[in-house]
C-alpha atoms as one frame of an Amber mdcrd trajectory, in Angstrom:
protein
   0.000   0.000   0.000   1.364   3.413  -0.978   2.538   5.583   1.879   2.865
   2.790   4.457   6.019   2.398   6.546   7.675  -1.005   6.464   8.943  -2.578
   9.697  12.492  -2.424   8.319  12.410   1.394   8.057  10.511   2.052  11.311
  12.639   3.612  14.065  11.727   2.915  17.691  13.799   5.875  18.925  13.135
   8.797  16.550  13.453  11.669  19.036  17.187  11.231  19.810  17.862  11.387
  16.060  15.695  14.488  15.663  17.499  16.154  18.565  20.883  15.288  17.035
  19.920  16.816  13.688  18.544  19.907  15.428  21.817  20.293  17.358  23.737
  19.913  14.101  21.773  22.817  12.650  22.675  24.964  15.664  26.372  24.190
  15.155  26.167  25.125  11.466  24.405  28.420  12.197  26.811  29.258  15.032
  29.911  29.018  12.832  28.427  30.468   9.638  26.145  33.257   8.484  23.231
  31.471   6.810  20.422  33.950   7.404  16.808  33.557   8.461  15.459  33.695
   4.905  17.572  30.770   3.688  16.634  28.693   6.746  12.932  29.483   6.348
  12.930  28.609   2.648  14.741  25.323   3.344  12.175  24.365   6.019   9.157
  25.169   3.825  10.579  23.508   0.708  11.681  20.325   2.517   8.388  20.031
   4.432   6.313  20.536   1.288   8.326  17.998  -0.699   8.079  15.525   2.190
   4.265  15.791   2.192   4.057  15.322  -1.580   6.658  12.569  -1.869   6.519
  10.380   1.269   9.314   8.094   0.131  11.749  10.996   0.414  11.002  11.523
   4.119  14.085   9.543   5.168  16.264  12.217   3.587  14.054  15.270   4.018
  13.246  14.928   7.741  16.930  15.381   8.690  17.051  18.402   6.380  13.963
  19.874   8.071  15.354  19.531  11.611  18.815  20.761  10.651  17.130  23.814
   9.114  14.968  24.258  12.220  18.097  24.225  14.394  19.697  26.851  12.187
  16.509  28.916  12.261  16.217  28.870  16.075  19.893  29.734  16.488  19.543
  32.685  14.112  16.467  33.913  15.973  18.284  33.734  19.321  21.275  35.660
  17.991  18.995  38.345  16.545  16.588  38.478  19.489  18.765  40.777  21.617
  16.871  44.043  21.229  18.551  47.423  20.842  17.421  48.471  24.323  18.874
  45.416  26.058  21.276  46.512  28.816  24.091  44.210  27.777  23.878  45.397
  24.168  23.957  49.033  25.259  27.195  48.438  27.170  28.769  46.071  24.634
  28.273  48.660  21.877  29.779  51.412  24.021  26.706  53.634  24.137  27.306
  53.796  27.890  30.715  53.048  29.357  31.060  50.488  32.128  31.248  52.251
  35.492  29.286  55.364  34.460  26.669  56.486  37.059  23.080  55.707  36.024
  19.607  55.484  37.526  17.931  52.094  37.120  14.245  51.493  37.648  12.848
  47.988  37.730  11.179  45.172  39.643  12.766  42.759  42.132  12.701  39.160
  40.906  13.029  37.793  44.438  13.715  38.757  48.012  17.112  40.290  48.866
  19.595  37.411  48.889  21.636  37.513  52.101  25.368  36.868  52.028  28.546
  37.543  53.953  28.952  41.296  54.207  25.741  42.294  52.489  22.786  41.354
  50.301  22.206  40.752  46.582  19.260  42.176  44.651  18.185  40.746  41.308
  16.265  43.330  39.286  14.372  43.158  36.022  15.288  46.536  34.536  12.656
  48.612  32.760  14.030  52.152  32.667  17.551  53.622  32.620  18.481  57.282
  33.046  21.932  58.425  31.915  22.978  62.088  31.922  19.370  63.224  32.374
  18.268  61.138  29.376  15.751  58.384  30.149  15.300  55.306  27.971  13.262
  52.108  28.119  15.516  49.081  28.678  15.297  45.359  29.370  17.543  42.785
  30.994  18.404  41.530  34.480  20.791  43.364  36.807  22.436  42.090  40.000
  23.164  44.672  42.694  25.229  44.100  45.849  24.367  46.116  48.960  27.025
  45.912  51.748  26.045  45.715  55.383  26.115  49.088  57.120  26.864  50.033
  60.710  25.810  53.641  60.308  22.540  54.140  62.207  21.369  56.697  59.651
  21.500  54.158  56.852  18.750  51.647  56.296  19.187  47.915  55.940  17.245
  45.889  53.314  14.746  44.786  55.960  14.005  48.385  56.899  13.426  49.204
  53.232  10.646  46.576  53.241  11.845  45.144  49.939   9.711  42.234  48.816
   9.273  40.000  45.821   8.015  42.180  42.927   8.816  45.478  44.694   9.416
  48.325  42.253  12.648  50.195  43.021  14.887  52.943  41.669  18.623  52.529
  42.282  21.411  55.047  41.760  24.504  53.032  40.869  27.405  52.437  38.496
  26.617  49.479  36.275  29.587  47.344  35.265  29.919  44.974  32.344  33.560
  44.258  31.638  36.247  41.650  32.128  38.104  41.782  35.455  41.357  40.099
  36.474  41.310  37.927  33.356  44.007  35.268  33.815  45.017  32.892  30.998
  42.699  29.907  30.791  40.023  31.489  32.994  36.458  31.546  31.671  35.203
  34.894  30.415  33.339  36.832  33.099  30.930  38.201  30.487  30.234  34.702
  29.198  29.500  33.533  32.745  27.104  36.448  33.296  25.359  35.692  29.997
  24.912  32.033  31.003  23.320  33.220  34.250  21.056  35.607  32.333  22.570
  38.696  33.997  23.263  41.734  31.833  25.290  43.843  34.286  26.300  44.085
  37.941  26.697  46.918  40.422  27.750  47.546  44.001  26.251  50.435  45.954
  27.734  51.843  49.145  24.535  52.743  50.949  20.903  51.694  51.036  20.078
  55.422  50.790  20.750  54.997  47.064  17.715  52.672  46.851  14.251  54.164
  46.557  11.202  51.932  46.848   8.433  53.044  44.483   5.787  50.489  45.437
   4.775  46.832  45.234   3.325  45.050  42.222   0.826  42.218  42.376   2.426
  38.847  43.075   1.644  35.165  42.724   1.086  34.425  46.423   2.272  30.756
  46.495   5.565  31.774  44.894   5.955  34.701  47.291   5.400  32.329  50.227
   8.094  30.003  48.861  10.624  32.868  48.777   9.682  33.921  52.323  10.086
  30.395  53.689  13.491  30.124  52.032  14.657  33.328  53.712  13.341  32.072
  57.052  15.249  28.791  56.687  18.466  30.646  55.865  18.076  32.714  59.022
  17.380  29.643  61.159  20.403  27.796  59.786  22.606  30.766  60.693  21.155
  30.969  64.197  21.330  27.275  65.126  24.576  26.107  63.461  28.184  27.227
  63.338  29.189  29.454  60.426  30.950  26.707  58.358  28.133  24.200  58.907
  25.417  26.745  58.137  27.271  27.785  54.989  27.419  24.209  53.682  23.749
  23.511  54.483  22.521  26.775  52.984  24.544  26.196  49.804  23.660  22.533
  49.288  19.980  22.749  50.280  18.890  26.297  49.434  21.244  27.289  46.617
  22.846  30.285  48.390  26.646  30.032  48.237  27.330  33.475  49.721  27.766
  32.077  53.265  30.580  29.658  52.398  33.835  30.718  54.044  37.119  30.475
  52.154  38.506  27.543  54.171  35.402  25.396  53.626  35.301  26.215  49.921
  38.970  25.316  49.453  38.473  22.023  51.324  35.689  20.972  48.964  37.650
  22.128  45.911  40.774  20.189  46.919  38.631  17.086  47.443  36.977  17.506
  44.043  33.518  17.620  45.619  32.636  21.298  45.317  29.827  20.377  42.910
  27.972  18.934  45.927  27.498  22.515  47.160  25.997  23.712  43.864  22.320
  22.994  43.204  22.372  21.016  39.973  20.932  17.962  38.284  22.338  15.736
  41.048  20.297  17.533  43.703  17.158  17.763  41.557  17.280  14.053  40.712
  17.855  13.049  44.339  15.113  15.334  45.690  12.672  14.329  42.948  13.324
  10.608  43.458  13.058  10.911  47.248   9.804  12.882  46.935   8.376  10.321
  44.526   9.363   7.459  46.860   7.604   9.085  49.837   4.480   9.946  47.817
   4.248   6.382  46.458   3.559   5.128  50.012   0.381   7.197  50.187  -0.869
   7.200  46.566  -0.865   4.294  44.122  -2.013   6.315  41.126   0.948   7.278
  38.965  -0.869  10.370  37.744  -1.262  11.659  41.314   2.373  10.797  42.039
   3.430  12.749  38.949   1.398  15.855  39.857   2.515  15.966  43.499   6.176
  15.176  42.839   6.566  17.690  39.996   4.666  20.381  41.922   7.034  20.038
  44.878  10.080  19.865  42.607   9.176  23.030  40.681   8.432  24.855  43.932
  11.919  23.934  45.094  13.354  25.001  41.723  11.905  28.495  42.055  12.864
  28.666  45.732  16.575  28.174  44.977  16.585  30.863  42.295  15.455  29.002
  39.154  18.894  29.188  37.563  19.254  27.696  34.098  20.930  24.365  35.127
  18.295  23.806  37.822  15.402  24.573  35.469  16.986  22.306  32.866  17.248
  19.420  35.333  13.661  19.926  36.532  12.358  19.921  32.964  14.187  16.690
  32.225  12.952  15.036  35.422   9.375  16.096  34.601   9.497  14.687  31.069
  11.175  11.443  32.128   8.662  10.987  34.944   5.781  11.619  32.542   7.100
   8.906  30.229   6.759   6.547  33.208   3.019   7.244  33.268   2.291   6.426
  29.624   3.889   2.935  29.917   5.547   3.071  26.487   8.351   0.621  25.848
  11.646   2.373  25.138  10.137   5.737  26.074  13.067   6.750  28.305  15.408
   7.256  25.368  12.706   9.070  23.412  11.973  11.195  26.495  15.644  12.162
  26.631  15.533  13.170  22.977  12.416  15.237  23.606  14.147  16.955  26.566
  17.134  17.870  24.416  14.861  19.234  21.681  12.832  21.278  24.149  15.902
  22.706  25.888  17.652  23.607  22.630  14.545  25.322  21.267  14.404  27.308
  24.526  18.117  28.253  24.575  20.078  27.096  21.481  23.322  28.659  22.748
  23.338  26.219  25.693  24.600  23.560  23.295  28.081  25.096  23.669  28.031
  25.332  27.489  29.892  22.741  29.552  26.954  22.480  31.973  24.531  21.428
  29.229  26.995  18.993  27.671  27.811  17.277  30.972  24.120  16.999  31.841
  23.211  15.448  28.503  26.120  13.008  28.477  25.489  11.829  32.048  21.732
  11.394  31.535  22.297   9.633  28.200  24.712   7.226  29.902  22.139   6.472
  32.602  19.279   5.988  30.139  21.208   3.879  27.623  23.312   1.824  30.062
  21.935   1.816  33.605  18.207   1.552  32.840  18.531  -1.528  30.570  20.700
  -3.260  33.192  18.161  -2.498  35.927  15.322  -3.812  33.752  17.252  -7.047
  33.131  17.854  -7.449  36.874  14.181  -6.735  37.569  13.091  -9.341  34.994
  15.465 -11.878  36.549  14.346 -11.305  40.119  10.624 -11.059  39.353  10.429
 -13.931  36.852   7.181 -15.904  36.741   6.290 -18.453  34.035   4.199 -17.091
  31.181   3.801 -17.552  27.428   6.712 -15.261  26.485   9.156 -16.478  29.174
   8.221 -20.050  30.151  11.739 -20.833  31.429  13.695 -19.043  34.185  16.628
 -16.775  33.234  19.976 -18.504  32.876  22.212 -16.603  35.307  24.628 -17.449
  38.110  23.133 -18.430  41.457  24.582 -15.462  43.431  23.170 -13.014  40.879
  19.833 -14.832  40.870  19.627 -14.652  44.674  20.474 -10.946  44.661  17.844
 -10.136  42.011  15.163 -12.111  43.839  16.074 -10.381  47.085  15.534  -7.005
  45.424  12.579  -7.611  43.121  10.658 -10.798  43.986   7.124 -10.189  45.291
   5.478 -13.272  46.734   2.051 -11.614  46.979   2.013 -10.880  43.227   2.887
 -14.507  42.475   0.043 -15.805  44.676  -2.486 -13.583  42.913  -1.224 -14.579
  39.463  -1.250 -18.312  40.352  -4.922 -18.171  41.375  -5.806 -16.749  37.936
  -4.186 -19.620  36.006  -5.774 -22.961  35.100  -2.481 -24.713  35.891  -0.542
 -24.949  39.145   3.164 -24.681  39.825   5.656 -24.146  42.597   8.615 -21.790
  42.246  11.829 -22.256  44.185  13.064 -18.784  45.092  15.882 -17.539  47.284
  15.319 -18.085  51.013  16.101 -14.392  51.555
């Protein structure tokens, strides 16, 4: 029949291939100047030809996704508007260190740290030499602690999530103390989504203009995080509180130099940075606890992902954390639909989704390490676990009438982990035949 797909040409894992072709398009666009028009024409032409001539889909689908990758990369590179703060400073319209007035909205509560507090602001208006302009971009401001009684501390300013403020400061966007082999400071700021930084000497340079409407659950999450930070500092020693605040709440500003160097020398500093390791552990632990109270996988999915995303926003919703949460959500959803081989396809879908969101992440070490580690788990660890589960939980049926041929120690270990006597008793009562299985005494 015309248009049908033969079993020989059917691919069980299409999404990893689509993600690979999409990533290839990003690489091509990053190192060449293709242009949006050429990419758009290639997508339309290849898609139209694929619909008309189905037999050519094997060749044209890669062309379509390579072109889509190029198209998304071109859009990202051209999406930095003229009024973006980082573009204003990169083009020299305002020199780094020049005094300006910034008006914007706080994206969270003031982040406490040693010697002061950090404010993350979504800028909306910039005034330079009595000339006001509409701007966009995120700015990080550091406010040192003050002993002068006339000066106000952040708490006295009553700064909250979504407070509108005006700050008089000197924005900086330049390389500092650039040693050979050290990552670019501007590149690190861009990966964090921060356009410029500033340090002000007094809270008198901050003027609160009012409070905007907020999403109350999210505001409560930020408040509880601040309360936990304060309690950690009150009930534990400074080094211990610094480690707990960094590893659990994502605030590394309380780590002292000696503790940081100890973790770096031991090669375990990544434990103190909220990343995919933390998200996976917290998500898995949450799912394990919820599974004791709810058997429905749909309810488990909703509750576990709701808690995980609340935690993601509580620790600052940085790009690596959001990326890990998105991947955990997709992989957990694939567990609900019960599709064979869906884990690898779910990984491919995650990569596609993340690259559409931020194509430039393909060239970041964080993204590459995350993808490689998850791919290794999905392609190597999961199949091994499934084989061990099938060995330990074996019961005679039409497809597997004989027990697995494995060594006795391995068989005993698998049965210890995965054998469920109650399931076997229920299944035996449903059959018209009877049998007795000899399992490990453990």
